[in-house]
mmCIF file of C-alpha atoms in Angstrom:
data_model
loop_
_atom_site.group_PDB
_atom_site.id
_atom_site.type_symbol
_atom_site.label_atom_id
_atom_site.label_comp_id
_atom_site.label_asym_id
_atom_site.label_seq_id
_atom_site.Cartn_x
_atom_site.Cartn_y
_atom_site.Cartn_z
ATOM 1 C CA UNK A 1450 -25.643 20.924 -62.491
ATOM 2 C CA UNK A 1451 -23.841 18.051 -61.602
ATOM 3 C CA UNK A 1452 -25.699 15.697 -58.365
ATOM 4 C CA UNK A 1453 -23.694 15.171 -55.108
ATOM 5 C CA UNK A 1454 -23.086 11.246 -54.426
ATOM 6 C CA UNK A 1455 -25.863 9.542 -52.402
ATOM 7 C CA UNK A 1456 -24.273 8.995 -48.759
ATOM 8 C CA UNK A 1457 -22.974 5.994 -47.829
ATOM 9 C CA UNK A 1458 -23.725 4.584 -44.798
ATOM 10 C CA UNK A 1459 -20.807 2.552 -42.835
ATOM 11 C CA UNK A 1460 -21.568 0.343 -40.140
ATOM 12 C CA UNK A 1461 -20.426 1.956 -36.601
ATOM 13 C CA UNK A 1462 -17.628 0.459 -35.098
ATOM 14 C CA UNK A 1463 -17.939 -1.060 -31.607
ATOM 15 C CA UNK A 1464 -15.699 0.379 -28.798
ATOM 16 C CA UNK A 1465 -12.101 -1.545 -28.175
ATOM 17 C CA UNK A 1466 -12.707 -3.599 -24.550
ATOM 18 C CA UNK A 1467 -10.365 -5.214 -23.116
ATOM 19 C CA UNK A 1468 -11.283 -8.833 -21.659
ATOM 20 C CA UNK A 1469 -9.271 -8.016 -18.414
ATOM 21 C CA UNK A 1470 -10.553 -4.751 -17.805
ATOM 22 C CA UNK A 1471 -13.896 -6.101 -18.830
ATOM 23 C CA UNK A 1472 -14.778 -8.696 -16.206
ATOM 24 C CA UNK A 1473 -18.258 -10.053 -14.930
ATOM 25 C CA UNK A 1474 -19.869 -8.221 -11.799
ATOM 26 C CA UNK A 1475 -19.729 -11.817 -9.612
ATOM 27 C CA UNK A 1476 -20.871 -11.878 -5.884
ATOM 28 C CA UNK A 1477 -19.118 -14.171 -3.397
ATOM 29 C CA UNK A 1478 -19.495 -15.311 -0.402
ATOM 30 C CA UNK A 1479 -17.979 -12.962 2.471
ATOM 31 C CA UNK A 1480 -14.633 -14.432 4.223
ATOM 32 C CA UNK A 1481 -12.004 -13.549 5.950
ATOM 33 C CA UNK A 1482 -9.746 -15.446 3.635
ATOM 34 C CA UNK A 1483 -6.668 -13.701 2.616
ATOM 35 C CA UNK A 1484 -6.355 -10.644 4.641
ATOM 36 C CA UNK A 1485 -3.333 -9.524 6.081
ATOM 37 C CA UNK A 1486 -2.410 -6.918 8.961
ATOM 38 C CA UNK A 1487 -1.753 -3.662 8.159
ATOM 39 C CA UNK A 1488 -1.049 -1.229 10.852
ATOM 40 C CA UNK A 1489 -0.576 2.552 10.824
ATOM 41 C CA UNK A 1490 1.382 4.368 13.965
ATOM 42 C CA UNK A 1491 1.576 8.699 14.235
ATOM 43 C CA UNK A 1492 3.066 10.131 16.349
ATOM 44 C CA UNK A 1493 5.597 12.941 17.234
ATOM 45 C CA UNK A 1494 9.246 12.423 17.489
ATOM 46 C CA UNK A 1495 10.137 10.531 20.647
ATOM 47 C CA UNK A 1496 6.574 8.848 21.279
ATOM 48 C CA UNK A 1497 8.530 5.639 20.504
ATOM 49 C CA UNK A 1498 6.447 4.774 16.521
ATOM 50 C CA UNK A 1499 10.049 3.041 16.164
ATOM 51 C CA UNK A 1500 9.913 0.865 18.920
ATOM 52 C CA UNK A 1501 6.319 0.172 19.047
ATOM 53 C CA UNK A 1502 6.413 -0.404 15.521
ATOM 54 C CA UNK A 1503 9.356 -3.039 15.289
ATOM 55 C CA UNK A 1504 7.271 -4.485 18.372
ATOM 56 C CA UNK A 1505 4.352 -5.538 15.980
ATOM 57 C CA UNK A 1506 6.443 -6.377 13.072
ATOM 58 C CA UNK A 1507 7.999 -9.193 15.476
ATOM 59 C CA UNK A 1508 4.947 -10.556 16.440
ATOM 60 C CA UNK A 1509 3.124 -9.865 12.934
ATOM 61 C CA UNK A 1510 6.153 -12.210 12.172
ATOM 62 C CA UNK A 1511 6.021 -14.996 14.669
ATOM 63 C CA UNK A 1512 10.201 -15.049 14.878
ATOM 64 C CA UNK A 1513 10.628 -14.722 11.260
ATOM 65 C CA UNK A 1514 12.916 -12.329 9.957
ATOM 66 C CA UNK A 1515 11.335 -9.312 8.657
ATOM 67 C CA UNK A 1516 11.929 -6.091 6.611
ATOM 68 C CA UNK A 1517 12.016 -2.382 7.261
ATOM 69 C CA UNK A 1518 12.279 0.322 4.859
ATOM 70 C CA UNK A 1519 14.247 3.122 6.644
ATOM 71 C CA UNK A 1520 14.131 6.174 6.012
ATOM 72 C CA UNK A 1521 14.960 8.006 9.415
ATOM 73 C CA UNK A 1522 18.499 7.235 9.226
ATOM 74 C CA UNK A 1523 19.007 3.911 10.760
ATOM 75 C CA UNK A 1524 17.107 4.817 13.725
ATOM 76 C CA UNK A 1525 15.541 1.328 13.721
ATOM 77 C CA UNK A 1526 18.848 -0.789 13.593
ATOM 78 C CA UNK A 1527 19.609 1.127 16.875
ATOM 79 C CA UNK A 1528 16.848 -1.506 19.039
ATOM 80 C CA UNK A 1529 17.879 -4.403 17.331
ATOM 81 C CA UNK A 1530 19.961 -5.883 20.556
ATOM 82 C CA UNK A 1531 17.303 -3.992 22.441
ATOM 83 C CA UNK A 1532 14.454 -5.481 21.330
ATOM 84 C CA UNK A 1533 15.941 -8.821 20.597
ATOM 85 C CA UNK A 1534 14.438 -9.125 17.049
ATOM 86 C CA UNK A 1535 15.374 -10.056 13.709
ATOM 87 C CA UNK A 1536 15.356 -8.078 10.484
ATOM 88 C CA UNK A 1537 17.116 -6.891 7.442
ATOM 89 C CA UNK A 1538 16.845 -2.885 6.867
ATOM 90 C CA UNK A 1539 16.597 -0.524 3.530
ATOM 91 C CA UNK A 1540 18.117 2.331 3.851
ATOM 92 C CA UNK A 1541 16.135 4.819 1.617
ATOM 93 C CA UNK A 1542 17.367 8.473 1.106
ATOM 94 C CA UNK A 1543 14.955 9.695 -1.754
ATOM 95 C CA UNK A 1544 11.456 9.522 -1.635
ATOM 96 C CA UNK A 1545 9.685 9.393 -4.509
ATOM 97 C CA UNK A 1546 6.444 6.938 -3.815
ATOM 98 C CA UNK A 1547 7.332 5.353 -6.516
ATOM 99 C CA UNK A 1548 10.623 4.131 -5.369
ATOM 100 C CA UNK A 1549 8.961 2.437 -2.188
ATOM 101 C CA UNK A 1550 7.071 -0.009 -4.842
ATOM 102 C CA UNK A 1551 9.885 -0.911 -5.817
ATOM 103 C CA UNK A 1552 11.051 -1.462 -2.395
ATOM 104 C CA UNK A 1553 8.273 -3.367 -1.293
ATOM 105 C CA UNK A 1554 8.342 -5.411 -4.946
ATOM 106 C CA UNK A 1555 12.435 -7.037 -3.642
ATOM 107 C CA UNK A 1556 11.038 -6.972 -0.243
ATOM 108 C CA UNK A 1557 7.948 -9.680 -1.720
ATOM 109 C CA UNK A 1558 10.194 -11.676 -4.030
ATOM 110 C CA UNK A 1559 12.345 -12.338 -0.269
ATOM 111 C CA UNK A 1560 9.460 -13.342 0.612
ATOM 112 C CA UNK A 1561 9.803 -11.225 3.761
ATOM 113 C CA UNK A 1562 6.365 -11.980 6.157
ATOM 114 C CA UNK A 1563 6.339 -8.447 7.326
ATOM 115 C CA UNK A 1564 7.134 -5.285 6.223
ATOM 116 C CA UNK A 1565 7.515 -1.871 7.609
ATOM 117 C CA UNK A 1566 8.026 1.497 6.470
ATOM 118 C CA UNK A 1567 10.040 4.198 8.672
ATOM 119 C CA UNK A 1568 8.225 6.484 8.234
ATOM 120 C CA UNK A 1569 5.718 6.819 5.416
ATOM 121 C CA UNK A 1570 5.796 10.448 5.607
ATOM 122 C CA UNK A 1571 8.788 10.780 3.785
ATOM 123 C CA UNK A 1572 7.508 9.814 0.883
ATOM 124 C CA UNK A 1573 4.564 12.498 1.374
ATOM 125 C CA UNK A 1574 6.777 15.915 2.016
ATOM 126 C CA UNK A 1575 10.752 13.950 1.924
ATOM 127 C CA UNK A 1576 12.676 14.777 -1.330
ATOM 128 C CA UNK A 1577 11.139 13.395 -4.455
ATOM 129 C CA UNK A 1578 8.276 12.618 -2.284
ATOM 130 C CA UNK A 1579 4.690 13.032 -3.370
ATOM 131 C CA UNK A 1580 4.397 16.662 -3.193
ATOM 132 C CA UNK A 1581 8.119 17.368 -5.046
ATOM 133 C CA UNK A 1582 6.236 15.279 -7.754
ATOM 134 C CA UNK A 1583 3.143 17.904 -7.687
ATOM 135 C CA UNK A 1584 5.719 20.831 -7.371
ATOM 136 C CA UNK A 1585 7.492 19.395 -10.408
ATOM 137 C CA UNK A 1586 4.490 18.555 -12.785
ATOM 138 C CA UNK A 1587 2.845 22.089 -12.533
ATOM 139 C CA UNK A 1588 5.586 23.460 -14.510
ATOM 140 C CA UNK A 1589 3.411 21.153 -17.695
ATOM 141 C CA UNK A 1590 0.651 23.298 -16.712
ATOM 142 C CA UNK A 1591 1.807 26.718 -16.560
ATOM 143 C CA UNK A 1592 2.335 26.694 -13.407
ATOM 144 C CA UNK A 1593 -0.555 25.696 -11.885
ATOM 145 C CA UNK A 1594 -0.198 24.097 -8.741
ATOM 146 C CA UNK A 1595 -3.734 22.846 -8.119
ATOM 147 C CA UNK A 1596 -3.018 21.001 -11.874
ATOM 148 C CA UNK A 1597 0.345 19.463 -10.358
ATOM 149 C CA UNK A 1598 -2.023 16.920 -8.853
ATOM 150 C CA UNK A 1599 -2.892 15.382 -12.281
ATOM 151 C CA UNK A 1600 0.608 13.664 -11.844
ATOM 152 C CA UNK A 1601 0.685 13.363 -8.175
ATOM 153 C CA UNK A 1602 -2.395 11.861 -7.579
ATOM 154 C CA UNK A 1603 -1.875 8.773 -9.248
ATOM 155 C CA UNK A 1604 1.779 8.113 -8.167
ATOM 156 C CA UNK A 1605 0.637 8.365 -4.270
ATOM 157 C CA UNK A 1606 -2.782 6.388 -4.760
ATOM 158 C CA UNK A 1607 -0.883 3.568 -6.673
ATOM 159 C CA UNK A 1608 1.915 3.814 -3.974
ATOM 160 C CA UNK A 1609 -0.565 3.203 -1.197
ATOM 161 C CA UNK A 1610 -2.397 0.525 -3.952
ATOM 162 C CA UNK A 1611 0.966 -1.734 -3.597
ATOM 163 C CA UNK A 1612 1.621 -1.308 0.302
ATOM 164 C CA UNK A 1613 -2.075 -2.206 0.958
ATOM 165 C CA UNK A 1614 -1.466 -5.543 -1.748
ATOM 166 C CA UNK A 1615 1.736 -6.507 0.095
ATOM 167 C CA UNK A 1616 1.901 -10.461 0.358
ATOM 168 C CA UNK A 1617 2.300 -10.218 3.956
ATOM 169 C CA UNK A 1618 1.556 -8.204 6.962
ATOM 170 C CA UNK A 1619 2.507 -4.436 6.926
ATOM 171 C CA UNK A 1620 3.317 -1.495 9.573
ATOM 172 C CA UNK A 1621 3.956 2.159 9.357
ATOM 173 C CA UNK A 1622 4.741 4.289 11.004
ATOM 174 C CA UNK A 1623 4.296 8.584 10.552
ATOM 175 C CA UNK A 1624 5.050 11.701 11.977
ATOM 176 C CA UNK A 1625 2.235 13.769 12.955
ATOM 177 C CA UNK A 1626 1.947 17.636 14.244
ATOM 178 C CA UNK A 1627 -0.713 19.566 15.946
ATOM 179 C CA UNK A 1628 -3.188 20.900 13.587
ATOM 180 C CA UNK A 1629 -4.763 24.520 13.784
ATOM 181 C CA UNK A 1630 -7.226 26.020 12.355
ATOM 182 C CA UNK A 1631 -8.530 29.479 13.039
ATOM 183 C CA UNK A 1632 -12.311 30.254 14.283
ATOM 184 C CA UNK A 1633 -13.824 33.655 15.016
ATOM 185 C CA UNK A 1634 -10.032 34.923 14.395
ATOM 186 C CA UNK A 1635 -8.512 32.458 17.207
ATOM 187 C CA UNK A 1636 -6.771 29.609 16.627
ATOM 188 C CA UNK A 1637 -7.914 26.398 17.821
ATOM 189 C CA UNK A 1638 -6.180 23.041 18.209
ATOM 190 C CA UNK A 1639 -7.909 20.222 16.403
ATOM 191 C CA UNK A 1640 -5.906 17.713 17.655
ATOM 192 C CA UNK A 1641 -2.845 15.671 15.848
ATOM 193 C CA UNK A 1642 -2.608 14.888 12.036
ATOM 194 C CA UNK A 1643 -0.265 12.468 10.489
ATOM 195 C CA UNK A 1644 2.652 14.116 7.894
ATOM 196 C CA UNK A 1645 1.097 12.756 4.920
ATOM 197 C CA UNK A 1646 -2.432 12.749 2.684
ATOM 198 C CA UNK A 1647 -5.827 13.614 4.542
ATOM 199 C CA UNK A 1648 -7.324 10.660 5.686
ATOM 200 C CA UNK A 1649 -4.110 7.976 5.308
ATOM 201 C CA UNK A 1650 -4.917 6.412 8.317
ATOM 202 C CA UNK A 1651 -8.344 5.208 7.526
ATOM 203 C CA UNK A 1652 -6.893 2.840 4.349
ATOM 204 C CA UNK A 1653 -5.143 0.562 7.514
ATOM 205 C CA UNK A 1654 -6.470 -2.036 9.252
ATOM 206 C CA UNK A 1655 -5.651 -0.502 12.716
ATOM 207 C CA UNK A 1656 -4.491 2.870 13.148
ATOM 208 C CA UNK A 1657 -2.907 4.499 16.295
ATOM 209 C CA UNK A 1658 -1.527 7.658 17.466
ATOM 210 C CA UNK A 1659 1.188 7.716 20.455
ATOM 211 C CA UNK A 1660 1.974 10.820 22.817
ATOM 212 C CA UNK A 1661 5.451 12.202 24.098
ATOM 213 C CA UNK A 1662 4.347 9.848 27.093
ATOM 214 C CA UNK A 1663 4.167 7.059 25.135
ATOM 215 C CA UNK A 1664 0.687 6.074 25.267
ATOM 216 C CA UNK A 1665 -0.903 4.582 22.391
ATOM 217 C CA UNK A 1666 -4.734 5.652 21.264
ATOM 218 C CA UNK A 1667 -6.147 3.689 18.539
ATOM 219 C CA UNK A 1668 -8.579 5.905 16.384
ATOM 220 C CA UNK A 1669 -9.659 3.364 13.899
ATOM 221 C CA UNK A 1670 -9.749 -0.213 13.937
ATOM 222 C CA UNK A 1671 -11.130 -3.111 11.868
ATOM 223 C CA UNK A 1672 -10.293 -5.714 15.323
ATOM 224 C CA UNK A 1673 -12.968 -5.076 17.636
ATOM 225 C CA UNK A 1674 -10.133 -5.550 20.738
ATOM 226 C CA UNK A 1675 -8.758 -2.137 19.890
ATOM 227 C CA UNK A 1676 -12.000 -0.108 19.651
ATOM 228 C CA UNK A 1677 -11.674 2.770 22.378
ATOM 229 C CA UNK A 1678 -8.642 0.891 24.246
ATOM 230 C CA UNK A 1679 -5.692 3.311 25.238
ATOM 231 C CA UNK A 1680 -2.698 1.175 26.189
ATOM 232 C CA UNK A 1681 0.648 2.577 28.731
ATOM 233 C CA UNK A 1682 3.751 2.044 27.198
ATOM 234 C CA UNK A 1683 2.359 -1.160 24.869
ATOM 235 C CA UNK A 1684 4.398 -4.628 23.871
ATOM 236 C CA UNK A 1685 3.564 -4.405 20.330
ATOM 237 C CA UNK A 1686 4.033 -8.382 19.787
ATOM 238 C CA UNK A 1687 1.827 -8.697 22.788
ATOM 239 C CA UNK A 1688 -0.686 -6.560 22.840
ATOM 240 C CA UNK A 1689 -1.005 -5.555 19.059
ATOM 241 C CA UNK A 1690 0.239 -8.057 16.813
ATOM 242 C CA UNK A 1691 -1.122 -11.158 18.661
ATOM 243 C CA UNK A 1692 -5.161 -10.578 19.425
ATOM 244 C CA UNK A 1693 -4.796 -9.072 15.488
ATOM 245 C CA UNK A 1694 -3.353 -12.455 14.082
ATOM 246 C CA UNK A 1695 -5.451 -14.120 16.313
ATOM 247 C CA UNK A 1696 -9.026 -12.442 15.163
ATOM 248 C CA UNK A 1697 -7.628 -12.161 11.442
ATOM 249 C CA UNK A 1698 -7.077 -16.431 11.588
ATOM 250 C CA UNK A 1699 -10.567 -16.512 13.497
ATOM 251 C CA UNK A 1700 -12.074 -18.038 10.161
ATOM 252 C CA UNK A 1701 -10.155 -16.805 8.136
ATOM 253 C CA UNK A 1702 -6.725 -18.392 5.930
ATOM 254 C CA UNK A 1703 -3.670 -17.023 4.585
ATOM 255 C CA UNK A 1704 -3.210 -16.746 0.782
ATOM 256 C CA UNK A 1705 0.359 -17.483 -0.562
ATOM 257 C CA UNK A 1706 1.251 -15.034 -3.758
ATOM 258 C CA UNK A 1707 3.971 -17.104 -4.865
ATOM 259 C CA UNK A 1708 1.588 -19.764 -6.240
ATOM 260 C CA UNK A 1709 -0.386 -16.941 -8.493
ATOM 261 C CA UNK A 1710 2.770 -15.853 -9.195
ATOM 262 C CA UNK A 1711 4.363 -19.344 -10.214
ATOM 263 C CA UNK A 1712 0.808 -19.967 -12.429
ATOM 264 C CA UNK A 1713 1.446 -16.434 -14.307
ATOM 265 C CA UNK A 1714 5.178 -17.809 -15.127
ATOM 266 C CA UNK A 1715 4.200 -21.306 -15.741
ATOM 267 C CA UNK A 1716 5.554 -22.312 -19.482
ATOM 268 C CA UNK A 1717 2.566 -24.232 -20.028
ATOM 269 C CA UNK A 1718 -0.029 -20.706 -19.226
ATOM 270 C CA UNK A 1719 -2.747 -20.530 -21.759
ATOM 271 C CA UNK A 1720 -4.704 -17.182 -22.756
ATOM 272 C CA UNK A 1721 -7.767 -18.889 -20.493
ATOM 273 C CA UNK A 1722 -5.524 -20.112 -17.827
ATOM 274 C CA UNK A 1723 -4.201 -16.202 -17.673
ATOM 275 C CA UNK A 1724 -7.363 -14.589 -17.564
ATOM 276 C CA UNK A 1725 -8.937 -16.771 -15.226
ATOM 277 C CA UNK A 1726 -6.145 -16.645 -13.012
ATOM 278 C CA UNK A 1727 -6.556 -12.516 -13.275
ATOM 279 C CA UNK A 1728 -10.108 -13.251 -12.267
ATOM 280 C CA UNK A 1729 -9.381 -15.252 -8.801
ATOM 281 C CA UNK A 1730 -6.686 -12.429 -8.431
ATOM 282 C CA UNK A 1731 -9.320 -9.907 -8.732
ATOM 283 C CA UNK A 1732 -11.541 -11.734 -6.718
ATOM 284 C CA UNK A 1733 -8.831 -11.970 -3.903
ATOM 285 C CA UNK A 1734 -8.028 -8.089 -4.382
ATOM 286 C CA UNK A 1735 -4.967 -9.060 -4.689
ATOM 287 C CA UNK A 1736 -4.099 -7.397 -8.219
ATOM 288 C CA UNK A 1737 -2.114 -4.672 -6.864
ATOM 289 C CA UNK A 1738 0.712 -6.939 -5.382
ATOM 290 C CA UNK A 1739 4.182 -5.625 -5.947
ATOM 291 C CA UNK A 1740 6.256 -8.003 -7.662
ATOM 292 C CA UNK A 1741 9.772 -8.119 -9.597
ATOM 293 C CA UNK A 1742 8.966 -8.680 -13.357
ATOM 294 C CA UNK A 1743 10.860 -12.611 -13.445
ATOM 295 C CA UNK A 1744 11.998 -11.817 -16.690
ATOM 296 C CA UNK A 1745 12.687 -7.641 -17.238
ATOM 297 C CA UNK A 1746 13.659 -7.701 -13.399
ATOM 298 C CA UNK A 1747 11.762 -4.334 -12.886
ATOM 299 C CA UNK A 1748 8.990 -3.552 -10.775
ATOM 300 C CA UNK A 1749 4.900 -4.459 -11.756
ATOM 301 C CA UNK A 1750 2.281 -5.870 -9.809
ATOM 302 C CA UNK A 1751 0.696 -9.020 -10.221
ATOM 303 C CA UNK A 1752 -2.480 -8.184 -12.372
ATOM 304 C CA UNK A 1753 -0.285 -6.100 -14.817
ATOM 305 C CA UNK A 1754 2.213 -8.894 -15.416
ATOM 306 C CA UNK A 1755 -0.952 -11.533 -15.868
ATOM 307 C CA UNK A 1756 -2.734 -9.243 -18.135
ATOM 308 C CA UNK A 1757 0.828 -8.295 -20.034
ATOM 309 C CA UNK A 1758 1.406 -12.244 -20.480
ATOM 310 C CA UNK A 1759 -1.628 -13.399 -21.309
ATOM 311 C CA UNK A 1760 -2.306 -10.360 -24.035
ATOM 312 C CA UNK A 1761 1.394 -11.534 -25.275
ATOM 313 C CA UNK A 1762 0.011 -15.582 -25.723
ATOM 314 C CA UNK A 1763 -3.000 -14.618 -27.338
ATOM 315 C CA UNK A 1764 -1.437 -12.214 -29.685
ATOM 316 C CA UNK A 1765 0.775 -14.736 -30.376
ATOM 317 C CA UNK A 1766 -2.322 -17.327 -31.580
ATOM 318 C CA UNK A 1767 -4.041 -14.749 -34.255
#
């Protein structure tokens, strides 16, 4: 009877990491350093989100031209003599998230000091907006709906990922409609709720609603000015964008993303120089910032394009 082989033992292979992905768990001291505003307005049509909002994007951009992503038709170009501001418009007419990091990736390499999106709902229920996406995946999953959000999930968290990383100051604004619920059989209203994802307006710095009277009720806020303050017909430069610049600068200094952006490009980057310059990235949370790729010309964000180069070097060495 012939004997089986003894067993051989092989030595287990460690897990793949990646050194990027991989970092150190590194406490820093808290600052202020880097932050931008980033300001969230809901409101029904005819409140005035369009005006008020164009208001704050002037003074977020201290007479510097700025940029708005349109998607209600022009309605914003309409104020421009108005209003006497200056800015450069987008005119959007499908919504898929993804297109509006793209959007906001030319809007950063114009180096534009503001940004604003109107309104961020389309790209919740507009065509090709977040939930078209969900609508469309669930067909991969035999129909199920509830497995749609495999797909749509990311796209919309990566979406509000890039707007949040903007290098510069950002405003929204959204529609919003009475919600309802039903108790004991009767309905009952529960007040107003924006046109896109549960809880959207808690990722912004400040976050208002305005009324068809055109009063302005912040529910969150990072400034303490704004907590509880309810302001009549508001001057967004005045009374929003200023005592917010003002208490963001209160200790606190602007970062520029063209020089991280300039050191990822640099001919002379090293593997080291790359990943450390992820690292103060990271550090900054800054990875997520939108970006044209300078040499495929399509859209990334800052910590992919690092990582991508600084795998590429390295490869490159072995």
């Amino acid at each position: 009877m012939s004997q089986l082989p003894p067993p051989v033992r092989t030595a287990r292979q460690a897990p793949q990491t990646n050194e990027y992905d991989d970092g150190p768990f590194t406490f820093r001291p808290a600052t202020k350093d880097g932050f931008n505003a980033t300001v969230a307005i809901q409101g029904p049509s005819g409140s005035g989100k369009t005006w008020t909002g164009l208001s704050i994007a002037s003074g977020l951009a201290e007479g510097r031209r700025f940029a708005v992503i349109d998607t209600e038709r022009g309605a914003a170009a309409l104020y421009v003599n108005d209003l006497d501001v200056t800015f450069d418009t987008l005119p959007m007419h499908r919504y898929d998230p993804r297109d509006l990091q793209k959007a906001l990736a030319a809007a950063a390499q114009a180096s534009y000091p503001v940004v604003m999106v109107d309104s961020l709902s389309h790209f919740w229920k507009g065509t090709d907006g977040t939930l078209d996406q969900v609508e469309k995946a669930k067909s991969k999953y035999g129909g199920n709906k509830f497995a749609g959000w495999k797909d749509g999930t990311p796209i919309q968290n990566e979406m509000i990922e890039a707007l949040m990383a903007y290098p510069g100051h950002v405003v929204v604004t959204m529609r919003s409609y009475v919600h309802w619920v039903l108790e004991n059989g009767a309905p009952v209203n529960k007040g107003m709720r924006a046109e896109q994802r549960k809880g959207i307006e808690f990722e912004f710095g400040v976050a208002a609603e305005m009324d068809d009277a055109n009063r302005l009720r912040f529910i969150k806020s990072r400034c303490p000015s704004f907590r509880g303050l309810l302001l009549n017909q508001p001057n967004g430069a005045r009374d929003i964008a200023k005592p917010y610049l003002d208490w963001l600068r209160d200790g606190g200094k602007e970062f520029d993303a063209t020089v991280w952006i300039e050191a990822a490009s640099a001919p002379e980057a090293t593997p080291d120089s790359l990943l450390n310059l992820y690292r103060e990235v990271e550090a900054a949370s800054a990875l997520a910032t939108p970006l044209m790729h300078p040499e495929t010309g399509q859209p990334t964000s800052l910590g992919d394009f690092i990582k991508e180069r600084g795998t590429a070097l390295k490869n490159a060495q072995q």
